[in-house]
Amino acid sequence: MDRQAKAVVCREWGKPVQIEQITVEGPRRGEITIKVAACGVCHSDLSATTGKIQYPPPLVLGHEAAGVVVEVGEGVEGFSEGDHVVSSFISMCGKCRQCVRGHPVLCENARKAMFTLPDGTVRTRDSQGEPLNVFGACGVMAEYATLHVDNCVKVAEDVPLQNAALVGCAVMTGVGAVFNTAGLEPGSRAAVFGIGGVGLNAVQGCATAGAEMIVAVDNNPKKLAMAREFGATHTIDLNEVDDAAKAIRKLTGGVDYAFECVGAGAVVEQAYKSLGRGGTAVVVGVADPKDKTSITTLTLPADERTLKGSWLGSARPQHDFPRLLGLYRAGKLKLDELITQTYSIGEAVQAFDDMISGKNARGVIVFD
Ligand SMILES: [Zn+2]
Ligand SMILES: [Zn+2]
């Protein structure tokens, strides 16, 4: 059935988001409709409003949400009304070569579901009846959303939905970069560049994985204080040092793992330079497509260094989302503390402004 929903929409690149009344169609074959409970506000949503991420407007934003299933389409197995689900902006077909070899974030069919559902159509229309694209096959910054089950992960019902939502992007990206992409060993020395929602989670991922030293690097003293609460053992304020890599090497002798959570070639260089011999730099931040980085080639073989990337924390969402929520339940991951501000959907413009000014660890829109 069709449902009316308030949604946060990007109408034009470079303009503030709008709150619109939209129609969300019920599920077709292989799809479910969820009543969204909470949706995190992510820098990628902002990037879609500026055109840095080129999803064509009009676009329903949102890709980090949790909600409750209210309608199940034909042929759907494993989801029932009342189930709690977290959205995954990675569409995982489960059948292609990458999915089968255990790398669903690289799913060969995922590109079919960038700003539509996997079949290339959408279930969302504006008040004039015109179709609305959906961010990452999700578009979950709305009261209701219809998603393909390849973009949904069922989770336990004892975790508050606003906490569960964060696992869909920020927590998975940051913690997953440490657990999955880097495979950080206990007793390692690590540095994290950029303490936003993702960087903070890289810090707590390092702490949970048993890193000996965790150096947080940022230019915002408030974020560095937060990094300490999430497990950083040392902090470097970029207003106080000229060369962060040099400062890290002095402090640690060169780190085993460096996590770049900014998305800038110059910061990738810094992360790589902060490594000790045998170290691995993991690029988590999403850079502009024209951005470049340079490293000293000889250090790759002579120091056996590694430079690699991490997409959504190399997630296997069906396994990792419940796993991370299990660690939260066990008191080993902080999720409550990540949510520094909640907003109603009517306050969405404020939520984006607060993200731009770096006010929150994570701002979350909570629906009635
Ligand atoms: Zn995100
Ligand atoms: Zn696949």
Coordinates of C-alpha atoms and ligand atoms in Angstrom, one line a residue:
M1 CA 0.0 0.0 0.0
D2 CA 1.0 3.6 -0.5
R3 CA 2.1 5.5 2.6
Q4 CA 2.5 9.2 3.2
A5 CA 5.8 10.2 4.8
K6 CA 7.9 13.3 5.6
A7 CA 11.3 13.0 4.0
V8 CA 14.5 15.0 3.8
V9 CA 15.1 15.7 0.1
C10 CA 17.9 17.3 -1.9
R11 CA 16.3 19.3 -4.7
E12 CA 19.4 21.0 -6.1
W13 CA 23.2 20.8 -5.4
G14 CA 24.4 23.6 -3.2
K15 CA 21.1 24.3 -1.6
P16 CA 19.9 23.4 1.9
V17 CA 17.9 20.2 2.3
Q18 CA 14.1 20.4 2.2
I19 CA 11.5 18.5 4.2
E20 CA 8.8 17.2 1.9
Q21 CA 5.7 15.2 2.1
I22 CA 6.2 12.2 -0.2
T23 CA 4.5 9.0 -1.1
V24 CA 6.2 5.7 -0.4
E25 CA 4.9 2.7 -2.4
G26 CA 4.6 -0.7 -0.8
P27 CA 7.1 -3.4 -1.6
R28 CA 7.3 -5.2 -4.9
R29 CA 8.8 -8.7 -5.2
G30 CA 11.9 -9.1 -3.0
E31 CA 11.3 -5.8 -1.1
I32 CA 10.1 -4.7 2.3
T33 CA 8.7 -1.5 3.7
I34 CA 10.1 -0.2 7.0
K35 CA 8.8 2.4 9.4
V36 CA 12.0 4.2 10.1
A37 CA 12.8 4.9 13.7
A38 CA 16.1 6.8 13.4
C39 CA 18.5 7.9 10.8
G40 CA 22.0 9.2 11.3
V41 CA 23.2 12.4 9.5
C42 CA 26.4 11.5 7.7
H43 CA 28.9 13.6 5.7
S44 CA 28.1 11.5 2.7
D45 CA 24.5 12.8 2.8
L46 CA 26.0 16.3 2.8
S47 CA 28.3 15.3 -0.1
A48 CA 25.2 14.4 -2.0
T49 CA 23.7 17.8 -1.5
T50 CA 26.9 19.5 -2.8
G51 CA 27.4 17.3 -5.8
K52 CA 30.6 15.8 -4.4
I53 CA 28.7 12.5 -4.6
Q54 CA 26.9 12.8 -7.9
Y55 CA 23.5 11.2 -7.2
P56 CA 21.1 13.1 -9.4
P57 CA 18.5 15.2 -7.5
P58 CA 15.7 15.2 -6.5
L59 CA 17.1 12.7 -4.0
V60 CA 15.7 11.4 -0.7
L61 CA 18.7 11.4 1.6
G62 CA 19.7 8.9 4.3
H63 CA 21.6 5.6 4.4
E64 CA 22.2 5.0 8.1
A65 CA 18.9 4.0 9.6
A66 CA 17.1 1.4 11.6
G67 CA 13.4 0.7 11.7
V68 CA 10.6 -1.9 11.9
V69 CA 9.3 -3.9 9.0
V70 CA 5.6 -3.0 8.3
E71 CA 5.1 -4.8 5.0
V72 CA 6.7 -7.7 3.2
G73 CA 6.7 -8.2 -0.5
E74 CA 6.3 -11.4 -2.5
G75 CA 9.1 -13.9 -2.4
V76 CA 10.8 -12.4 0.6
E77 CA 12.3 -14.9 3.0
G78 CA 13.8 -14.2 6.4
F79 CA 11.9 -11.0 7.1
S80 CA 8.5 -10.6 8.8
E81 CA 6.4 -7.7 10.0
G82 CA 7.8 -6.4 13.3
D83 CA 11.4 -7.4 12.6
H84 CA 14.0 -4.8 13.4
V85 CA 16.3 -4.0 10.4
V86 CA 19.3 -1.8 9.7
S87 CA 19.7 -0.3 6.2
S88 CA 22.8 -1.2 4.2
F89 CA 23.8 1.2 1.4
I90 CA 25.8 -1.6 0.0
S91 CA 23.5 -3.8 -2.1
M92 CA 24.7 -7.4 -1.6
C93 CA 23.3 -9.8 -4.2
G94 CA 24.9 -12.8 -2.5
K95 CA 25.6 -14.5 -5.8
C96 CA 28.3 -12.7 -7.8
R97 CA 32.0 -13.6 -7.6
Q98 CA 32.8 -10.9 -5.0
C99 CA 29.9 -11.8 -2.8
V100 CA 30.7 -15.5 -2.9
R101 CA 34.3 -14.9 -2.1
G102 CA 33.3 -13.0 1.0
H103 CA 33.6 -9.4 -0.2
P104 CA 30.0 -8.2 -0.4
V105 CA 31.1 -4.5 -0.3
L106 CA 32.6 -5.1 -3.7
C107 CA 29.4 -6.8 -5.0
E108 CA 29.4 -6.7 -8.8
N109 CA 25.7 -5.8 -8.9
A110 CA 25.9 -3.0 -6.3
R111 CA 26.3 -0.4 -9.0
K112 CA 22.8 -1.1 -10.2
A113 CA 21.6 0.2 -6.8
M114 CA 23.3 3.6 -6.4
F115 CA 20.3 6.0 -6.3
T116 CA 17.5 3.6 -7.2
L117 CA 16.5 0.2 -6.0
P118 CA 18.4 -2.7 -7.7
D119 CA 15.9 -2.9 -10.6
G120 CA 16.5 0.7 -11.6
T121 CA 13.2 2.1 -10.4
V122 CA 12.1 3.8 -7.2
R123 CA 9.1 3.5 -4.8
T124 CA 9.2 7.2 -3.9
R125 CA 7.2 10.1 -5.5
D126 CA 6.9 13.7 -4.5
S127 CA 3.6 15.6 -4.1
Q128 CA 3.4 16.2 -7.8
G129 CA 3.7 12.4 -8.5
E130 CA 7.3 12.8 -9.9
P131 CA 9.8 10.1 -8.9
L132 CA 12.4 10.8 -6.3
N133 CA 15.8 9.1 -6.3
V134 CA 17.1 7.4 -3.1
F135 CA 20.5 7.7 -1.6
G136 CA 22.4 4.4 -1.8
A137 CA 19.3 2.4 -2.7
C138 CA 18.1 3.5 0.8
G139 CA 16.6 7.0 1.1
V140 CA 15.9 6.3 4.7
M141 CA 15.9 9.9 6.0
A142 CA 12.1 9.5 5.9
E143 CA 9.3 8.2 8.0
Y144 CA 8.9 5.2 5.7
A145 CA 11.1 3.5 3.1
T146 CA 10.8 0.6 0.8
L147 CA 14.0 -1.3 0.3
H148 CA 15.2 -4.4 -1.5
V149 CA 16.1 -7.1 1.0
D150 CA 19.7 -7.0 -0.4
N151 CA 19.9 -3.6 1.4
C152 CA 18.5 -4.8 4.7
V153 CA 20.1 -6.6 7.7
K154 CA 17.9 -8.1 10.4
V155 CA 19.1 -7.2 13.9
A156 CA 18.2 -8.1 17.5
E157 CA 15.3 -6.3 19.1
D158 CA 16.9 -5.5 22.4
V159 CA 19.2 -2.7 21.0
P160 CA 17.6 0.7 20.8
L161 CA 16.9 1.5 17.2
Q162 CA 18.7 4.9 17.3
N163 CA 21.9 3.0 18.4
A164 CA 21.4 0.2 15.8
A165 CA 21.1 2.8 13.0
L166 CA 24.7 4.0 13.5
V167 CA 26.0 0.5 12.7
G168 CA 24.7 1.0 9.1
C169 CA 27.5 3.5 8.3
A170 CA 29.7 5.3 10.9
V171 CA 30.4 2.5 13.3
M172 CA 30.8 -0.2 10.6
T173 CA 33.1 2.1 8.6
G174 CA 35.4 3.0 11.5
V175 CA 35.4 -0.2 13.5
G176 CA 35.4 -2.3 10.4
A177 CA 38.5 -0.6 9.0
V178 CA 40.3 -1.7 12.1
F179 CA 38.8 -5.2 12.5
N180 CA 38.3 -6.3 8.9
T181 CA 40.5 -4.2 6.6
A182 CA 43.5 -3.9 8.8
G183 CA 43.0 -7.0 11.0
L184 CA 44.8 -5.0 13.8
E185 CA 46.6 -7.3 16.3
P186 CA 46.5 -6.7 20.0
G187 CA 49.5 -4.7 21.3
S188 CA 49.8 -2.7 18.0
R189 CA 50.4 1.0 17.8
A190 CA 47.9 3.0 15.8
A191 CA 47.1 6.5 14.6
V192 CA 43.8 7.9 13.5
F193 CA 43.6 11.0 11.3
G194 CA 40.4 13.0 11.5
I195 CA 38.1 12.5 14.5
G196 CA 34.6 12.8 12.9
G197 CA 31.9 10.1 13.4
V198 CA 34.0 7.6 11.4
G199 CA 37.4 8.5 13.0
L200 CA 36.0 8.2 16.5
N201 CA 34.8 4.7 15.6
A202 CA 38.3 3.9 14.3
V203 CA 39.6 5.0 17.6
Q204 CA 37.2 2.8 19.6
G205 CA 37.8 -0.1 17.1
C206 CA 41.6 0.1 17.9
A207 CA 40.8 0.2 21.7
T208 CA 38.4 -2.8 21.4
A209 CA 41.0 -4.7 19.3
G210 CA 43.6 -4.2 22.0
A211 CA 45.9 -1.6 20.5
E212 CA 48.7 -0.5 22.9
M213 CA 49.0 3.1 21.7
I214 CA 46.3 5.0 19.9
V215 CA 47.2 8.5 18.6
A216 CA 44.3 10.7 17.6
V217 CA 45.0 13.6 15.2
D218 CA 42.6 16.5 14.5
N219 CA 42.5 20.3 14.6
N220 CA 39.5 20.5 16.9
P221 CA 40.4 20.2 20.6
K222 CA 36.8 19.1 21.5
K223 CA 37.1 16.2 19.1
L224 CA 40.4 15.2 20.6
A225 CA 38.9 15.2 24.1
M226 CA 36.1 13.0 22.7
A227 CA 38.8 10.7 21.2
R228 CA 40.3 10.2 24.6
E229 CA 36.9 9.1 26.0
F230 CA 36.7 6.6 23.2
G231 CA 40.1 5.1 23.9
A232 CA 42.8 7.3 22.4
T233 CA 46.0 7.2 24.5
H234 CA 47.6 10.3 22.9
T235 CA 46.3 13.2 20.9
I236 CA 47.9 15.6 18.4
D237 CA 46.3 19.0 17.9
L238 CA 47.2 20.1 14.4
N239 CA 47.1 23.8 15.5
E240 CA 50.2 23.0 17.7
V241 CA 52.4 20.9 15.4
D242 CA 53.7 21.5 11.9
D243 CA 54.2 17.9 11.0
A244 CA 51.8 15.3 12.5
A245 CA 53.6 12.3 11.0
K246 CA 56.9 13.4 12.5
A247 CA 55.2 13.9 15.9
I248 CA 53.7 10.4 15.7
R249 CA 57.0 8.8 14.8
K250 CA 58.6 10.5 17.7
L251 CA 55.9 9.4 20.1
T252 CA 55.5 5.8 18.9
G253 CA 58.6 5.0 16.8
G254 CA 56.3 4.7 13.8
V255 CA 52.8 3.2 14.0
D256 CA 51.8 -0.3 12.8
Y257 CA 48.5 1.0 11.5
A258 CA 47.4 4.5 10.4
F259 CA 43.8 5.2 9.6
E260 CA 43.0 8.1 7.3
C261 CA 39.4 9.2 8.0
V262 CA 39.4 12.6 6.2
G263 CA 39.5 11.9 2.5
A264 CA 42.4 14.1 1.3
G265 CA 45.6 13.1 -0.5
A266 CA 47.7 15.3 1.8
V267 CA 46.4 13.5 4.8
V268 CA 46.9 10.1 3.2
E269 CA 50.6 11.1 2.8
Q270 CA 50.8 12.0 6.4
A271 CA 49.2 8.7 7.5
Y272 CA 51.7 6.8 5.3
K273 CA 54.6 8.8 6.6
S274 CA 53.6 8.1 10.2
L275 CA 54.1 4.3 9.7
G276 CA 56.9 2.3 11.1
R277 CA 58.5 -0.6 9.2
G278 CA 56.0 -3.2 8.2
G279 CA 53.2 -0.7 8.8
T280 CA 49.8 -0.4 7.0
A281 CA 48.0 2.8 6.1
V282 CA 44.3 2.4 5.6
V283 CA 42.4 5.0 3.6
V284 CA 38.9 5.3 4.9
G285 CA 38.0 8.9 4.0
V286 CA 36.2 9.5 0.7
A287 CA 38.2 12.0 -1.4
D288 CA 37.2 14.1 -4.3
P289 CA 37.5 12.0 -7.5
K290 CA 40.4 14.3 -8.8
D291 CA 42.3 14.1 -5.6
K292 CA 45.8 12.5 -5.7
T293 CA 48.4 11.3 -3.2
S294 CA 52.1 10.5 -3.5
I295 CA 54.3 8.3 -1.5
T296 CA 58.0 7.3 -1.7
T297 CA 57.9 4.2 -3.8
L298 CA 61.0 2.6 -2.2
T299 CA 59.4 2.4 1.2
L300 CA 56.9 -0.1 -0.1
P301 CA 59.4 -2.9 -0.6
A302 CA 62.2 -1.7 1.7
D303 CA 60.0 -1.2 4.7
E304 CA 57.3 -3.7 3.6
R305 CA 54.7 -1.0 4.0
T306 CA 51.1 -1.4 2.8
L307 CA 48.7 1.3 1.6
K308 CA 45.2 0.1 1.2
G309 CA 41.6 1.2 1.1
S310 CA 38.5 0.3 3.2
W311 CA 34.9 0.6 2.0
L312 CA 32.3 0.4 4.7
G313 CA 34.9 -1.2 6.9
S314 CA 35.2 -4.2 4.4
A315 CA 31.8 -5.2 5.9
R316 CA 30.0 -8.4 5.5
P317 CA 26.8 -6.6 6.7
Q318 CA 24.8 -9.7 7.5
H319 CA 27.6 -10.9 9.8
D320 CA 29.1 -7.6 11.0
F321 CA 26.1 -5.5 11.8
P322 CA 24.8 -8.1 14.4
R323 CA 28.4 -8.7 15.6
L324 CA 29.0 -5.0 16.3
L325 CA 25.6 -4.7 18.1
G326 CA 26.7 -7.8 20.2
L327 CA 29.9 -6.0 21.2
Y328 CA 27.8 -3.0 22.2
R329 CA 25.6 -5.3 24.3
A330 CA 28.7 -6.7 25.9
G331 CA 29.9 -3.2 26.9
K332 CA 32.8 -3.3 24.4
L333 CA 31.6 -0.6 21.9
K334 CA 30.2 2.8 22.8
L335 CA 27.1 3.7 20.9
D336 CA 25.0 5.8 23.3
E337 CA 27.9 8.2 23.7
L338 CA 28.2 8.6 19.9
I339 CA 24.8 10.2 19.7
T340 CA 25.5 13.8 20.9
Q341 CA 22.3 15.3 19.6
T342 CA 18.9 14.0 18.3
Y343 CA 16.6 16.0 16.0
S344 CA 13.1 15.8 14.8
I345 CA 12.7 15.6 11.0
G346 CA 11.5 19.3 11.1
E347 CA 15.0 20.2 12.4
A348 CA 16.9 18.5 9.5
V349 CA 18.4 21.8 8.2
Q350 CA 19.8 22.4 11.7
A351 CA 21.1 18.9 11.9
F352 CA 23.1 19.4 8.6
D353 CA 24.3 22.8 9.9
D354 CA 25.5 21.3 13.1
M355 CA 27.4 18.6 11.2
I356 CA 29.1 21.2 9.0
S357 CA 30.3 23.1 12.1
G358 CA 31.6 19.8 13.6
K359 CA 29.3 20.1 16.6
N360 CA 28.4 16.4 17.0
A361 CA 30.0 13.0 17.2
R362 CA 26.9 11.9 15.5
G363 CA 23.6 13.7 15.0
V364 CA 20.6 11.4 14.6
I365 CA 17.1 12.2 13.3
V366 CA 14.6 10.4 15.4
F367 CA 11.1 9.8 14.0
D368 CA 7.8 9.6 16.0
Ligands
ZN1 ZN 27.5 7.4 5.9
ZN2 ZN 27.1 -9.6 -5.3

